[in-house]
Amino acid sequence: MPSRTFYARRRTALITAAAATAALTALTVTPADASPPTPVSASTARAYLSELTVKAEGSSDGYSRDKFPHWITQSGTCNTREVVLKRDGTNVVTDSNCAATSGRWYSEYDGATWTAASDLDIDHVVPLSEAWKSGASSWTTAQRQGFANDLTRPQLIAVTDNVNQSKGDQDPAEWMPSRTAYTCTYLRMWVQVKHYYNLTVDSAEKSAIQSGLSGC
């Protein structure tokens, strides 16, 4: 007959295995309905917008995406893109290199749903070129790297790749998500990021944001 020591060891082994399984699941599967950090409220966004310096957009001379190093390693083998894909998706499973092997993603910009990570881009809500022309040209490379990989502010979001490409470096006076239900959220995100990084807005951009926020 097995001893009490045997049962104690067996129970310990089972608990350890269960803990390991739970830890692995936590690393490879995201909770449902994940999304970027919630942006400030519409009223706060309106207040932030009034504090931004209005200035004609600067030159793109000297701009290069290489001056905004991304995607950097965030933890272990996971870079910023992979972290956002896991955060913004549902039931995302990753391999040992942190690459998403399966999952489901809802693109807030256009309402499309995808099951392949290759169909998604990680959008910089305030584009890198826009940031450059709004003040980032005077930043250090380290500051630009922080901006390009910011997971704390609502600056990064997984969206349909060709939608992100059609947006390019346009501001809200030139481009807005086709899914109008996301208008308020998008503008709140934009203003929060510009305010945090003390970036300027041009007059057309400010007017478009004011108009959009008025309906929020």
Tab-separated table of N, CA, C and O in Angstrom, residues 38-43 45-46 108 125 154 172 176-177 179-192 208-216:
chain	number	residue	atom	x	y	z
A	38	THR	N	-7.106	52.658	-22.480
A	38	THR	CA	-8.257	53.544	-22.667
A	38	THR	C	-7.788	54.999	-22.696
A	38	THR	O	-7.093	55.446	-21.785
A	39	PRO	N	-8.155	55.738	-23.730
A	39	PRO	CA	-7.711	57.136	-23.810
A	39	PRO	C	-8.478	58.021	-22.829
A	39	PRO	O	-9.472	57.595	-22.230
A	40	VAL	N	-8.020	59.241	-22.684
A	40	VAL	CA	-8.689	60.200	-21.814
A	40	VAL	C	-10.113	60.453	-22.309
A	40	VAL	O	-10.437	60.167	-23.461
A	41	SER	N	-10.949	60.994	-21.448
A	41	SER	CA	-12.333	61.284	-21.818
A	41	SER	C	-12.398	62.380	-22.876
A	41	SER	O	-11.415	63.104	-23.106
A	42	ALA	N	-13.565	62.527	-23.489
A	42	ALA	CA	-13.738	63.560	-24.505
A	42	ALA	C	-13.541	64.951	-23.917
A	42	ALA	O	-12.939	65.825	-24.547
A	43	SER	N	-14.024	65.173	-22.692
A	43	SER	CA	-13.866	66.491	-22.078
A	43	SER	C	-12.401	66.789	-21.797
A	43	SER	O	-11.934	67.921	-22.003
A	45	ALA	N	-9.921	65.441	-23.462
A	45	ALA	CA	-9.298	65.613	-24.782
A	45	ALA	C	-9.518	67.032	-25.293
A	45	ALA	O	-8.609	67.643	-25.871
A	46	ARG	N	-10.711	67.568	-25.088
A	46	ARG	CA	-10.974	68.947	-25.520
A	46	ARG	C	-10.089	69.932	-24.756
A	46	ARG	O	-9.564	70.896	-25.343
A	108	GLU	N	-10.456	47.826	-35.314
A	108	GLU	CA	-11.372	48.899	-34.914
A	108	GLU	C	-11.572	49.948	-36.011
A	108	GLU	O	-12.605	50.614	-36.052
A	125	VAL	N	-0.818	55.549	-33.934
A	125	VAL	CA	-1.971	56.440	-34.036
A	125	VAL	C	-1.520	57.810	-34.523
A	125	VAL	O	-2.045	58.359	-35.491
A	154	PRO	N	-2.214	55.377	-25.550
A	154	PRO	CA	-2.951	54.719	-26.639
A	154	PRO	C	-2.388	55.105	-28.007
A	154	PRO	O	-3.060	55.712	-28.839
A	172	PRO	N	-5.950	63.835	-38.629
A	172	PRO	CA	-7.414	63.734	-38.691
A	172	PRO	C	-8.106	64.685	-39.660
A	172	PRO	O	-9.275	64.471	-39.988
A	176	MET	N	-9.584	59.655	-41.448
A	176	MET	CA	-10.218	59.139	-40.236
A	176	MET	C	-10.638	57.697	-40.484
A	176	MET	O	-10.906	57.301	-41.628
A	177	PRO	N	-10.720	56.876	-39.441
A	177	PRO	CA	-11.194	55.499	-39.630
A	177	PRO	C	-12.563	55.482	-40.294
A	177	PRO	O	-13.428	56.303	-39.975
A	179	ARG	N	-14.836	53.338	-39.914
A	179	ARG	CA	-15.839	52.911	-38.918
A	179	ARG	C	-16.115	54.090	-37.983
A	179	ARG	O	-15.359	54.363	-37.063
A	180	THR	N	-17.208	54.785	-38.241
A	180	THR	CA	-17.500	56.031	-37.523
A	180	THR	C	-17.747	55.818	-36.028
A	180	THR	O	-17.611	56.756	-35.244
A	181	ALA	N	-18.088	54.600	-35.637
A	181	ALA	CA	-18.289	54.318	-34.212
A	181	ALA	C	-16.993	54.488	-33.425
A	181	ALA	O	-17.018	54.600	-32.192
A	182	TYR	N	-15.873	54.515	-34.142
A	182	TYR	CA	-14.571	54.642	-33.471
A	182	TYR	C	-14.041	56.077	-33.524
A	182	TYR	O	-12.962	56.351	-33.006
A	183	THR	N	-14.794	56.993	-34.109
A	183	THR	CA	-14.325	58.369	-34.277
A	183	THR	C	-13.899	59.007	-32.964
A	183	THR	O	-12.795	59.551	-32.854
A	184	CYS	N	-14.772	58.968	-31.971
A	184	CYS	CA	-14.460	59.619	-30.689
A	184	CYS	C	-13.228	59.014	-30.036
A	184	CYS	O	-12.362	59.735	-29.545
A	185	THR	N	-13.162	57.693	-30.029
A	185	THR	CA	-12.017	57.020	-29.408
A	185	THR	C	-10.726	57.397	-30.119
A	185	THR	O	-9.719	57.705	-29.477
A	186	TYR	N	-10.757	57.374	-31.435
A	186	TYR	CA	-9.556	57.692	-32.220
A	186	TYR	C	-9.072	59.105	-31.937
A	186	TYR	O	-7.870	59.334	-31.734
A	187	LEU	N	-9.981	60.066	-31.910
A	187	LEU	CA	-9.586	61.452	-31.659
A	187	LEU	C	-9.069	61.641	-30.234
A	187	LEU	O	-8.123	62.400	-30.008
A	188	ARG	N	-9.674	60.955	-29.291
A	188	ARG	CA	-9.191	61.026	-27.908
A	188	ARG	C	-7.777	60.447	-27.807
A	188	ARG	O	-6.918	60.981	-27.102
A	189	MET	N	-7.541	59.352	-28.523
A	189	MET	CA	-6.205	58.749	-28.552
A	189	MET	C	-5.195	59.734	-29.134
A	189	MET	O	-4.116	59.960	-28.573
A	190	TRP	N	-5.552	60.309	-30.282
A	190	TRP	CA	-4.661	61.230	-30.993
A	190	TRP	C	-4.256	62.406	-30.101
A	190	TRP	O	-3.072	62.730	-29.970
A	191	VAL	N	-5.256	63.035	-29.491
A	191	VAL	CA	-4.988	64.215	-28.665
A	191	VAL	C	-4.160	63.858	-27.434
A	191	VAL	O	-3.225	64.588	-27.065
A	192	GLN	N	-4.470	62.742	-26.801
A	192	GLN	CA	-3.712	62.349	-25.620
A	192	GLN	C	-2.236	62.152	-25.947
A	192	GLN	O	-1.354	62.593	-25.209
A	208	ALA	N	-10.459	70.012	-37.338
A	208	ALA	CA	-11.081	68.726	-37.584
A	208	ALA	C	-11.288	67.965	-36.274
A	208	ALA	O	-12.332	67.301	-36.069
A	209	ILE	N	-10.327	68.040	-35.391
A	209	ILE	CA	-10.443	67.355	-34.096
A	209	ILE	C	-11.538	67.991	-33.251
A	209	ILE	O	-12.353	67.293	-32.629
A	210	GLN	N	-11.574	69.316	-33.218
A	210	GLN	CA	-12.626	70.018	-32.470
A	210	GLN	C	-14.011	69.614	-32.962
A	210	GLN	O	-14.913	69.338	-32.166
A	211	SER	N	-14.172	69.582	-34.274
A	211	SER	CA	-15.450	69.209	-34.857
A	211	SER	C	-15.835	67.776	-34.481
A	211	SER	O	-16.980	67.512	-34.093
A	212	GLY	N	-14.857	66.862	-34.577
A	212	GLY	CA	-15.133	65.465	-34.248
A	212	GLY	C	-15.454	65.270	-32.786
A	212	GLY	O	-16.373	64.511	-32.434
A	213	LEU	N	-14.729	65.943	-31.912
A	213	LEU	CA	-14.936	65.788	-30.469
A	213	LEU	C	-16.249	66.407	-30.004
A	213	LEU	O	-16.781	66.037	-28.959
A	214	SER	N	-16.769	67.355	-30.764
A	214	SER	CA	-18.014	68.018	-30.367
A	214	SER	C	-19.176	67.048	-30.332
A	214	SER	O	-20.181	67.278	-29.652
A	215	GLY	N	-19.065	65.960	-31.075
A	215	GLY	CA	-20.134	64.976	-31.100
A	215	GLY	C	-19.931	63.836	-30.113
A	215	GLY	O	-20.708	62.876	-30.108
A	216	CYS	N	-18.912	63.936	-29.295
A	216	CYS	CA	-18.593	62.847	-28.346
A	216	CYS	C	-19.288	63.040	-26.990
A	216	CYS	O	-19.398	64.182	-26.540
